[in-house]
Amino acid sequence: MIRNTVLSVVIPCLNEAETIIQLLETLQDARAEGVELVLVDGESIDDTVALATPLVDKLIGSAAGRAQQMNVGAQAAAGEILWFLHADSVIRAEFPRQIISVMAASGSDWGRFNIRLSGRHPMLRVIEFMMNWRSRLSGIATGDQGIFVRRELFVRLGGFPAIPLMEDIAISKRLKRYSRPQVIDRCLITSSRRWEQSGIISTVLLMWRLRWAYFFGADPARLAQRYR
């Protein structure tokens, strides 16, 4: 039995009525064992809120913006460990237990999952391999890798920086000063819809250009405009 408030799952969402139910239903067994589910809605205009309300412990409204929504959710959460999860993620029911077990055994401050993209195109297998390899090499995690972190350290760092893009990279760099991330090798599946809608190669090139521009000091607000 999971002790109450060991883990809080913080999920920012915006117009995710088509995907949110699958994620929340997968988390219901963990919820019954004491894992807290906190959904932060960024003013959705679809049925996200109505569908999610019976399946979460706390549903909070917030202005849209992933960093702001995750910070609002973290502030309301009761867990000793915070797991930030994208609304379109596909997970296994045992993942919350694995986070708790890994954090207890390792004493680490934070961690992430490996990732698998949802689509079937062969190039997506290459992309996900490179994403996992790059993250393991650099110690930097992205939000779609399901970052989890001890609340005490998250609060000490001031949460996610208030920027419209690259908030996951920014907090990873801060977290890495304390320890490298623990990696759970089981794959969290994240949506490949952006790659499929915008073109795989063009999306990869865009992501790399944005990362390099951020690395060299570009304004995240301008990068966010290019990303959208």
Tab-separated table of C-alpha atoms in Angstrom:
chain	number	residue	atom	x	y	z
A	1	MET	CA	0.000	0.000	0.000
A	2	ILE	CA	1.395	3.416	-0.975
A	3	ARG	CA	1.524	5.833	1.938
A	4	ASN	CA	-0.654	8.890	1.467
A	5	THR	CA	0.935	11.990	-0.059
A	6	VAL	CA	4.222	10.302	-0.972
A	7	LEU	CA	3.608	11.138	-4.635
A	8	SER	CA	1.560	13.822	-6.364
A	9	VAL	CA	1.036	13.699	-10.123
A	10	VAL	CA	0.757	17.208	-11.586
A	11	ILE	CA	-0.808	17.336	-15.056
A	12	PRO	CA	-1.075	20.618	-16.986
A	13	CYS	CA	-3.679	20.475	-19.719
A	14	LEU	CA	-5.390	22.585	-22.346
A	15	ASN	CA	-8.162	21.203	-24.562
A	16	GLU	CA	-7.171	17.566	-24.017
A	17	ALA	CA	-10.652	16.000	-23.934
A	18	GLU	CA	-9.590	13.395	-26.498
A	19	THR	CA	-6.633	12.120	-24.466
A	20	ILE	CA	-7.037	12.957	-20.781
A	21	ILE	CA	-9.406	10.125	-19.847
A	22	GLN	CA	-6.992	7.378	-20.904
A	23	LEU	CA	-4.227	8.846	-18.738
A	24	LEU	CA	-6.402	9.466	-15.690
A	25	GLU	CA	-8.036	6.043	-15.837
A	26	THR	CA	-4.606	4.407	-15.884
A	27	LEU	CA	-3.756	6.309	-12.688
A	28	GLN	CA	-6.872	5.322	-10.748
A	29	ASP	CA	-5.336	2.254	-9.055
A	30	ALA	CA	-2.471	4.413	-7.785
A	31	ARG	CA	-4.961	7.053	-6.694
A	32	ALA	CA	-6.830	4.438	-4.651
A	33	GLU	CA	-3.535	3.649	-2.920
A	34	GLY	CA	-2.888	7.267	-1.945
A	35	VAL	CA	-1.211	8.874	-4.968
A	36	GLU	CA	-2.635	12.368	-5.437
A	37	LEU	CA	-3.770	13.517	-8.877
A	38	VAL	CA	-3.650	17.262	-9.509
A	39	LEU	CA	-4.945	18.551	-12.855
A	40	VAL	CA	-4.267	22.173	-13.799
A	41	ASP	CA	-6.468	23.363	-16.626
A	42	GLY	CA	-5.365	26.308	-18.741
A	43	GLU	CA	-8.848	27.585	-19.646
A	44	SER	CA	-9.901	24.713	-21.907
A	45	ILE	CA	-12.897	25.337	-24.156
A	46	ASP	CA	-13.659	21.653	-24.757
A	47	ASP	CA	-14.925	18.993	-22.304
A	48	THR	CA	-11.603	18.455	-20.528
A	49	VAL	CA	-12.756	19.768	-17.154
A	50	ALA	CA	-16.075	17.921	-17.125
A	51	LEU	CA	-14.465	14.640	-18.088
A	52	ALA	CA	-11.550	14.918	-15.670
A	53	THR	CA	-13.309	16.171	-12.538
A	54	PRO	CA	-14.442	12.760	-11.184
A	55	LEU	CA	-10.987	11.252	-11.796
A	56	VAL	CA	-8.706	13.684	-9.946
A	57	ASP	CA	-8.232	14.858	-6.368
A	58	LYS	CA	-7.705	18.506	-7.230
A	59	LEU	CA	-8.700	20.391	-10.375
A	60	ILE	CA	-7.276	23.887	-10.531
A	61	GLY	CA	-7.821	26.645	-13.054
A	62	SER	CA	-4.879	28.646	-14.312
A	63	ALA	CA	-3.884	30.930	-17.126
A	64	ALA	CA	-2.484	28.884	-19.999
A	65	GLY	CA	1.256	28.268	-20.025
A	66	ARG	CA	2.860	24.975	-19.116
A	67	ALA	CA	5.427	26.364	-16.662
A	68	GLN	CA	2.822	28.460	-14.837
A	69	GLN	CA	0.325	25.589	-14.735
A	70	MET	CA	2.884	23.153	-13.328
A	71	ASN	CA	3.982	25.641	-10.675
A	72	VAL	CA	0.370	26.246	-9.657
A	73	GLY	CA	-0.214	22.498	-9.440
A	74	ALA	CA	2.956	21.929	-7.435
A	75	GLN	CA	1.942	24.613	-4.947
A	76	ALA	CA	-1.407	22.872	-4.382
A	77	ALA	CA	0.029	19.348	-4.259
A	78	ALA	CA	0.632	17.522	-0.990
A	79	GLY	CA	3.161	14.917	-2.132
A	80	GLU	CA	6.773	14.603	-1.035
A	81	ILE	CA	7.592	13.743	-4.661
A	82	LEU	CA	6.144	15.650	-7.616
A	83	TRP	CA	5.680	13.907	-10.976
A	84	PHE	CA	5.021	16.299	-13.874
A	85	LEU	CA	3.172	14.497	-16.617
A	86	HIS	CA	1.901	15.711	-19.970
A	87	ALA	CA	-1.810	15.168	-20.577
A	88	ASP	CA	-1.219	13.200	-23.784
A	89	SER	CA	1.196	10.746	-22.155
A	90	VAL	CA	0.436	7.014	-22.133
A	91	ILE	CA	1.793	5.255	-19.064
A	92	ARG	CA	1.655	1.926	-17.254
A	93	ALA	CA	-0.325	1.598	-14.038
A	94	GLU	CA	2.788	0.561	-12.103
A	95	PHE	CA	4.789	3.702	-12.931
A	96	PRO	CA	3.857	5.577	-9.701
A	97	ARG	CA	5.094	2.662	-7.607
A	98	GLN	CA	8.314	2.556	-9.635
A	99	ILE	CA	8.961	6.246	-8.994
A	100	ILE	CA	8.469	5.823	-5.255
A	101	SER	CA	10.670	2.717	-5.184
A	102	VAL	CA	13.483	4.265	-7.236
A	103	MET	CA	13.530	7.471	-5.199
A	104	ALA	CA	13.546	5.565	-1.911
A	105	ALA	CA	16.297	3.180	-2.993
A	106	SER	CA	18.571	5.714	-4.653
A	107	GLY	CA	18.145	8.758	-2.451
A	108	SER	CA	18.253	10.756	-5.681
A	109	ASP	CA	16.664	14.176	-5.970
A	110	TRP	CA	14.982	13.719	-9.339
A	111	GLY	CA	14.577	11.527	-12.395
A	112	ARG	CA	12.795	10.771	-15.628
A	113	PHE	CA	11.529	7.959	-17.844
A	114	ASN	CA	12.723	6.809	-21.192
A	115	ILE	CA	10.376	7.796	-23.965
A	116	ARG	CA	8.647	6.169	-26.908
A	117	LEU	CA	6.767	8.110	-29.571
A	118	SER	CA	3.249	6.922	-30.339
A	119	GLY	CA	3.454	6.761	-34.143
A	120	ARG	CA	4.596	3.843	-36.281
A	121	HIS	CA	6.881	5.568	-38.789
A	122	PRO	CA	10.405	4.011	-38.684
A	123	MET	CA	11.992	7.451	-38.345
A	124	LEU	CA	10.182	7.928	-35.035
A	125	ARG	CA	12.109	4.941	-33.635
A	126	VAL	CA	15.343	6.715	-34.533
A	127	ILE	CA	14.150	9.981	-32.998
A	128	GLU	CA	13.090	8.416	-29.701
A	129	PHE	CA	16.382	6.495	-29.479
A	130	MET	CA	18.321	9.721	-29.981
A	131	MET	CA	16.180	11.566	-27.428
A	132	ASN	CA	16.833	8.924	-24.775
A	133	TRP	CA	20.519	8.672	-25.636
A	134	ARG	CA	21.018	12.441	-25.596
A	135	SER	CA	19.244	12.740	-22.267
A	136	ARG	CA	21.286	9.949	-20.696
A	137	LEU	CA	24.506	11.533	-21.958
A	138	SER	CA	23.673	15.116	-20.974
A	139	GLY	CA	21.661	14.571	-17.806
A	140	ILE	CA	19.018	16.933	-19.222
A	141	ALA	CA	15.388	15.831	-19.372
A	142	THR	CA	12.458	17.118	-21.383
A	143	GLY	CA	8.922	17.448	-20.093
A	144	ASP	CA	7.590	14.601	-22.191
A	145	GLN	CA	9.986	12.263	-20.358
A	146	GLY	CA	7.894	12.599	-17.200
A	147	ILE	CA	10.214	14.502	-14.849
A	148	PHE	CA	9.803	13.651	-11.150
A	149	VAL	CA	11.493	15.573	-8.337
A	150	ARG	CA	11.503	15.857	-4.560
A	151	ARG	CA	9.215	18.665	-3.462
A	152	GLU	CA	11.789	20.161	-1.083
A	153	LEU	CA	14.315	20.687	-3.879
A	154	PHE	CA	11.681	21.884	-6.347
A	155	VAL	CA	10.571	24.564	-3.877
A	156	ARG	CA	14.173	25.513	-3.082
A	157	LEU	CA	14.814	26.118	-6.802
A	158	GLY	CA	11.701	28.264	-7.145
A	159	GLY	CA	9.902	25.821	-9.403
A	160	PHE	CA	9.893	26.052	-13.171
A	161	PRO	CA	11.182	29.365	-14.513
A	162	ALA	CA	8.406	31.595	-15.802
A	163	ILE	CA	9.243	31.258	-19.481
A	164	PRO	CA	6.914	30.155	-22.317
A	165	LEU	CA	9.264	27.489	-23.727
A	166	MET	CA	12.287	25.453	-22.577
A	167	GLU	CA	11.142	25.473	-18.953
A	168	ASP	CA	11.960	21.759	-18.785
A	169	ILE	CA	15.512	22.295	-20.051
A	170	ALA	CA	16.018	25.203	-17.662
A	171	ILE	CA	14.951	23.303	-14.557
A	172	SER	CA	16.911	20.209	-15.623
A	173	LYS	CA	20.086	22.279	-15.713
A	174	ARG	CA	19.402	23.497	-12.177
A	175	LEU	CA	18.535	20.022	-10.914
A	176	LYS	CA	21.665	18.523	-12.430
A	177	ARG	CA	23.777	20.664	-10.102
A	178	TYR	CA	22.461	18.515	-7.242
A	179	SER	CA	22.483	15.100	-8.905
A	180	ARG	CA	22.121	13.416	-12.235
A	181	PRO	CA	18.619	12.116	-12.915
A	182	GLN	CA	17.590	8.598	-12.040
A	183	VAL	CA	16.373	6.934	-15.235
A	184	ILE	CA	13.473	4.491	-15.256
A	185	ASP	CA	14.071	2.407	-18.352
A	186	ARG	CA	10.426	1.553	-18.886
A	187	CYS	CA	9.104	3.692	-21.724
A	188	LEU	CA	6.531	6.398	-21.256
A	189	ILE	CA	4.687	6.906	-24.551
A	190	THR	CA	4.222	10.465	-25.718
A	191	SER	CA	2.208	11.711	-28.670
A	192	SER	CA	3.961	11.990	-32.016
A	193	ARG	CA	1.190	14.154	-33.428
A	194	ARG	CA	3.411	17.212	-33.874
A	195	TRP	CA	5.958	15.226	-35.906
A	196	GLU	CA	3.207	13.659	-37.993
A	197	GLN	CA	1.288	16.888	-38.583
A	198	SER	CA	4.258	19.144	-39.324
A	199	GLY	CA	6.578	16.612	-40.945
A	200	ILE	CA	9.155	14.484	-39.174
A	201	ILE	CA	12.321	15.981	-40.646
A	202	SER	CA	11.123	19.575	-40.472
A	203	THR	CA	10.046	19.115	-36.842
A	204	VAL	CA	13.400	17.595	-35.867
A	205	LEU	CA	15.241	20.483	-37.514
A	206	LEU	CA	12.981	23.010	-35.808
A	207	MET	CA	13.584	21.410	-32.397
A	208	TRP	CA	17.342	21.489	-32.870
A	209	ARG	CA	17.320	25.108	-34.044
A	210	LEU	CA	15.268	26.122	-31.016
A	211	ARG	CA	17.560	24.248	-28.607
A	212	TRP	CA	20.694	25.772	-30.071
A	213	ALA	CA	19.157	29.240	-30.061
A	214	TYR	CA	18.186	28.809	-26.401
A	215	PHE	CA	21.676	27.538	-25.576
A	216	PHE	CA	23.155	30.711	-27.064
A	217	GLY	CA	20.824	32.958	-25.098
A	218	ALA	CA	17.816	33.572	-27.353
A	219	ASP	CA	14.668	34.969	-25.737
A	220	PRO	CA	12.314	32.040	-24.872
A	221	ALA	CA	9.305	34.194	-25.784
A	222	ARG	CA	10.564	34.573	-29.347
A	223	LEU	CA	11.399	30.877	-29.493
A	224	ALA	CA	7.874	30.042	-28.367
A	225	GLN	CA	6.479	32.040	-31.281
A	226	ARG	CA	8.636	30.064	-33.697
A	227	TYR	CA	7.619	26.793	-32.030
A	228	ARG	CA	3.919	27.496	-32.432
